[in-house]
PDB file of C-alpha atoms in Angstrom:
ATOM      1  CA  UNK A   1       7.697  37.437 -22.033  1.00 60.00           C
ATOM      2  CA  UNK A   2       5.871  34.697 -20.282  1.00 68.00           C
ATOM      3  CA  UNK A   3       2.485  33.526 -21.502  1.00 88.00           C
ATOM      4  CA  UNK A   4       0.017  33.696 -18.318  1.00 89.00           C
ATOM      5  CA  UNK A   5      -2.552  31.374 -18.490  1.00 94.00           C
ATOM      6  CA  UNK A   6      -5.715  32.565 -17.069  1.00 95.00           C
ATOM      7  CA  UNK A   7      -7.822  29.482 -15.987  1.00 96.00           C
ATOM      8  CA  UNK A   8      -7.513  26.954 -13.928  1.00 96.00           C
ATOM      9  CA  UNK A   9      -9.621  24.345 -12.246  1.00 98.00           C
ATOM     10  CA  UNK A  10     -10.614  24.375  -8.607  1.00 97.00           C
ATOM     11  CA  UNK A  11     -10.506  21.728  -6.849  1.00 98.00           C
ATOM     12  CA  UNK A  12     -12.459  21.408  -3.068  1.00 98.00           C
ATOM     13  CA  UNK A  13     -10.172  19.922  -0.160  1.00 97.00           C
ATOM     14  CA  UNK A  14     -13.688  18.751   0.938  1.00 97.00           C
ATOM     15  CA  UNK A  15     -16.018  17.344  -1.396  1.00 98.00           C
ATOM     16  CA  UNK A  16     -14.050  17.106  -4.383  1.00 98.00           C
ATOM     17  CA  UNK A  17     -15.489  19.246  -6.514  1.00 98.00           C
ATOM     18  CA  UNK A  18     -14.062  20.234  -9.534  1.00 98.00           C
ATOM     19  CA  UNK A  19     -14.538  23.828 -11.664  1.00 98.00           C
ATOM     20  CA  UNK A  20     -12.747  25.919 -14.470  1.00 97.00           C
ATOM     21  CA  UNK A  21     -12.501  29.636 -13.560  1.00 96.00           C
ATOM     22  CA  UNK A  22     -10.767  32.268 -14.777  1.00 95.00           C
ATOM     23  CA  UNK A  23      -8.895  33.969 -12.155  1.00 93.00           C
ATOM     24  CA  UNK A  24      -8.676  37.735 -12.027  1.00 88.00           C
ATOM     25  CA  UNK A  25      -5.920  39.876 -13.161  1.00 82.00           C
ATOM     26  CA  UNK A  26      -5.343  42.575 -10.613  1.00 76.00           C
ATOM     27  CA  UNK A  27      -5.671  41.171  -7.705  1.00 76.00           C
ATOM     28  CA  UNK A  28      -6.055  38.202  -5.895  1.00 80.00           C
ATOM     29  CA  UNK A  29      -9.103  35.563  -5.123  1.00 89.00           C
ATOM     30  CA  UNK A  30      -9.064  34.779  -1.465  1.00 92.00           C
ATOM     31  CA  UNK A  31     -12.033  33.346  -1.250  1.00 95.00           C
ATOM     32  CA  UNK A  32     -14.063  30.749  -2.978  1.00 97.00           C
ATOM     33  CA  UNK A  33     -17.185  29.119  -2.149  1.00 97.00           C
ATOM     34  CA  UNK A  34     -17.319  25.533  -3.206  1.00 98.00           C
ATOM     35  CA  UNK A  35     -20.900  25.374  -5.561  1.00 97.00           C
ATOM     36  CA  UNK A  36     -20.995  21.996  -4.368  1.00 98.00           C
ATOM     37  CA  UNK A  37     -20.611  21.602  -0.784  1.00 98.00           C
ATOM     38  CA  UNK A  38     -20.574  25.705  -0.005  1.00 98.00           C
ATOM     39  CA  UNK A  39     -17.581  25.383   2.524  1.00 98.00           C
ATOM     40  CA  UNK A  40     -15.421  28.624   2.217  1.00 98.00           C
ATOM     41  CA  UNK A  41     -12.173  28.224   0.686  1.00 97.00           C
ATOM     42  CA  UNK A  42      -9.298  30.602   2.066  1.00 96.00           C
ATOM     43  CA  UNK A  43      -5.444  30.412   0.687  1.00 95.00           C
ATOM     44  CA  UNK A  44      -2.923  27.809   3.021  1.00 95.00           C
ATOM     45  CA  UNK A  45      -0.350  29.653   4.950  1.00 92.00           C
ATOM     46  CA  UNK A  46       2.187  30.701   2.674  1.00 90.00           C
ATOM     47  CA  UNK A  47      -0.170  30.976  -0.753  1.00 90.00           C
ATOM     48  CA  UNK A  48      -1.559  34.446  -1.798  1.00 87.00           C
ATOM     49  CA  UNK A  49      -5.301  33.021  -3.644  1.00 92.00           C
ATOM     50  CA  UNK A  50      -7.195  30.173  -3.243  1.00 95.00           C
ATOM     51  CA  UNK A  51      -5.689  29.481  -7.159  1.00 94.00           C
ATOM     52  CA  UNK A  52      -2.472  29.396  -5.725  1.00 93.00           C
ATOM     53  CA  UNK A  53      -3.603  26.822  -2.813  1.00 95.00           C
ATOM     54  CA  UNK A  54      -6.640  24.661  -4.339  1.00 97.00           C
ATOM     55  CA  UNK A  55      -6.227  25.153  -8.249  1.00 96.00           C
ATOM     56  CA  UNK A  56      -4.367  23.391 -11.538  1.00 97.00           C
ATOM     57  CA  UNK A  57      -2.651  26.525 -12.582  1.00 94.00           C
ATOM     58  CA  UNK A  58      -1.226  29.653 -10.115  1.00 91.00           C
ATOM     59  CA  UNK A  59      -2.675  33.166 -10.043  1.00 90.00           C
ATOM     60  CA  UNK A  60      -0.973  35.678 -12.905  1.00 89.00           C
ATOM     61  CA  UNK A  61       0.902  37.451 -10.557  1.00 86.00           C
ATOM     62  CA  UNK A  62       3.197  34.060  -9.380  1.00 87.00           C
ATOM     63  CA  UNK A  63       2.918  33.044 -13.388  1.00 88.00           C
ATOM     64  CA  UNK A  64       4.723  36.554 -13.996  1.00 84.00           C
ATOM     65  CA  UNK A  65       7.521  35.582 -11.571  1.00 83.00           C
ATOM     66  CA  UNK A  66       6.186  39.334  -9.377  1.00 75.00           C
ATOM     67  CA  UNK A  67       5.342  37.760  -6.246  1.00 73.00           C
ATOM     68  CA  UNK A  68       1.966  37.588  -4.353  1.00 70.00           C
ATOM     69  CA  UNK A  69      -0.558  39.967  -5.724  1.00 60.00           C
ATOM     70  CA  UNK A  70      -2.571  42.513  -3.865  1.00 53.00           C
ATOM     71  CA  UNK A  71      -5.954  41.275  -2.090  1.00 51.00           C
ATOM     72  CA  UNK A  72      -8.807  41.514  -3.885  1.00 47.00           C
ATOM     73  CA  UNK A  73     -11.977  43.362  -2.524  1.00 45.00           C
TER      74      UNK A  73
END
């Protein structure tokens, strides 16, 4: 059993801005708005969630070894 480890800290590409979130378990974060700066982050080609892209720690799903999760709403 692997431990998933639920937060992880955002970082913006464009102002540097720095935040711990928790990501969400079923499904995946494609977007985040920077609190700082407000630009919209979206995933790089290849990643599922902007965790998976712009964060410390991947989403659950790639923690869990399944693979890219489902889109969130």
């Amino acid at each position: 059993m692997v431990d998933i480890v639920l937060e992880s800290t955002i970082k913006c590409p464009s102002c540097g801005h720095q935040k711990t979130e928790t990501m969400p378990t079923d499904s995946c974060q494609y977007f985040y708005e920077c609190e700082s700066c407000h630009v919209l982050l979206k995933p790089k080609h290849g990643d599922c969630c902007v965790f998976c892209s712009y964060a410390t720690v991947p989403c659950p799903p790639i923690q869990q070894g399944s693979g890219c999760c489902a889109p969130g709403p």
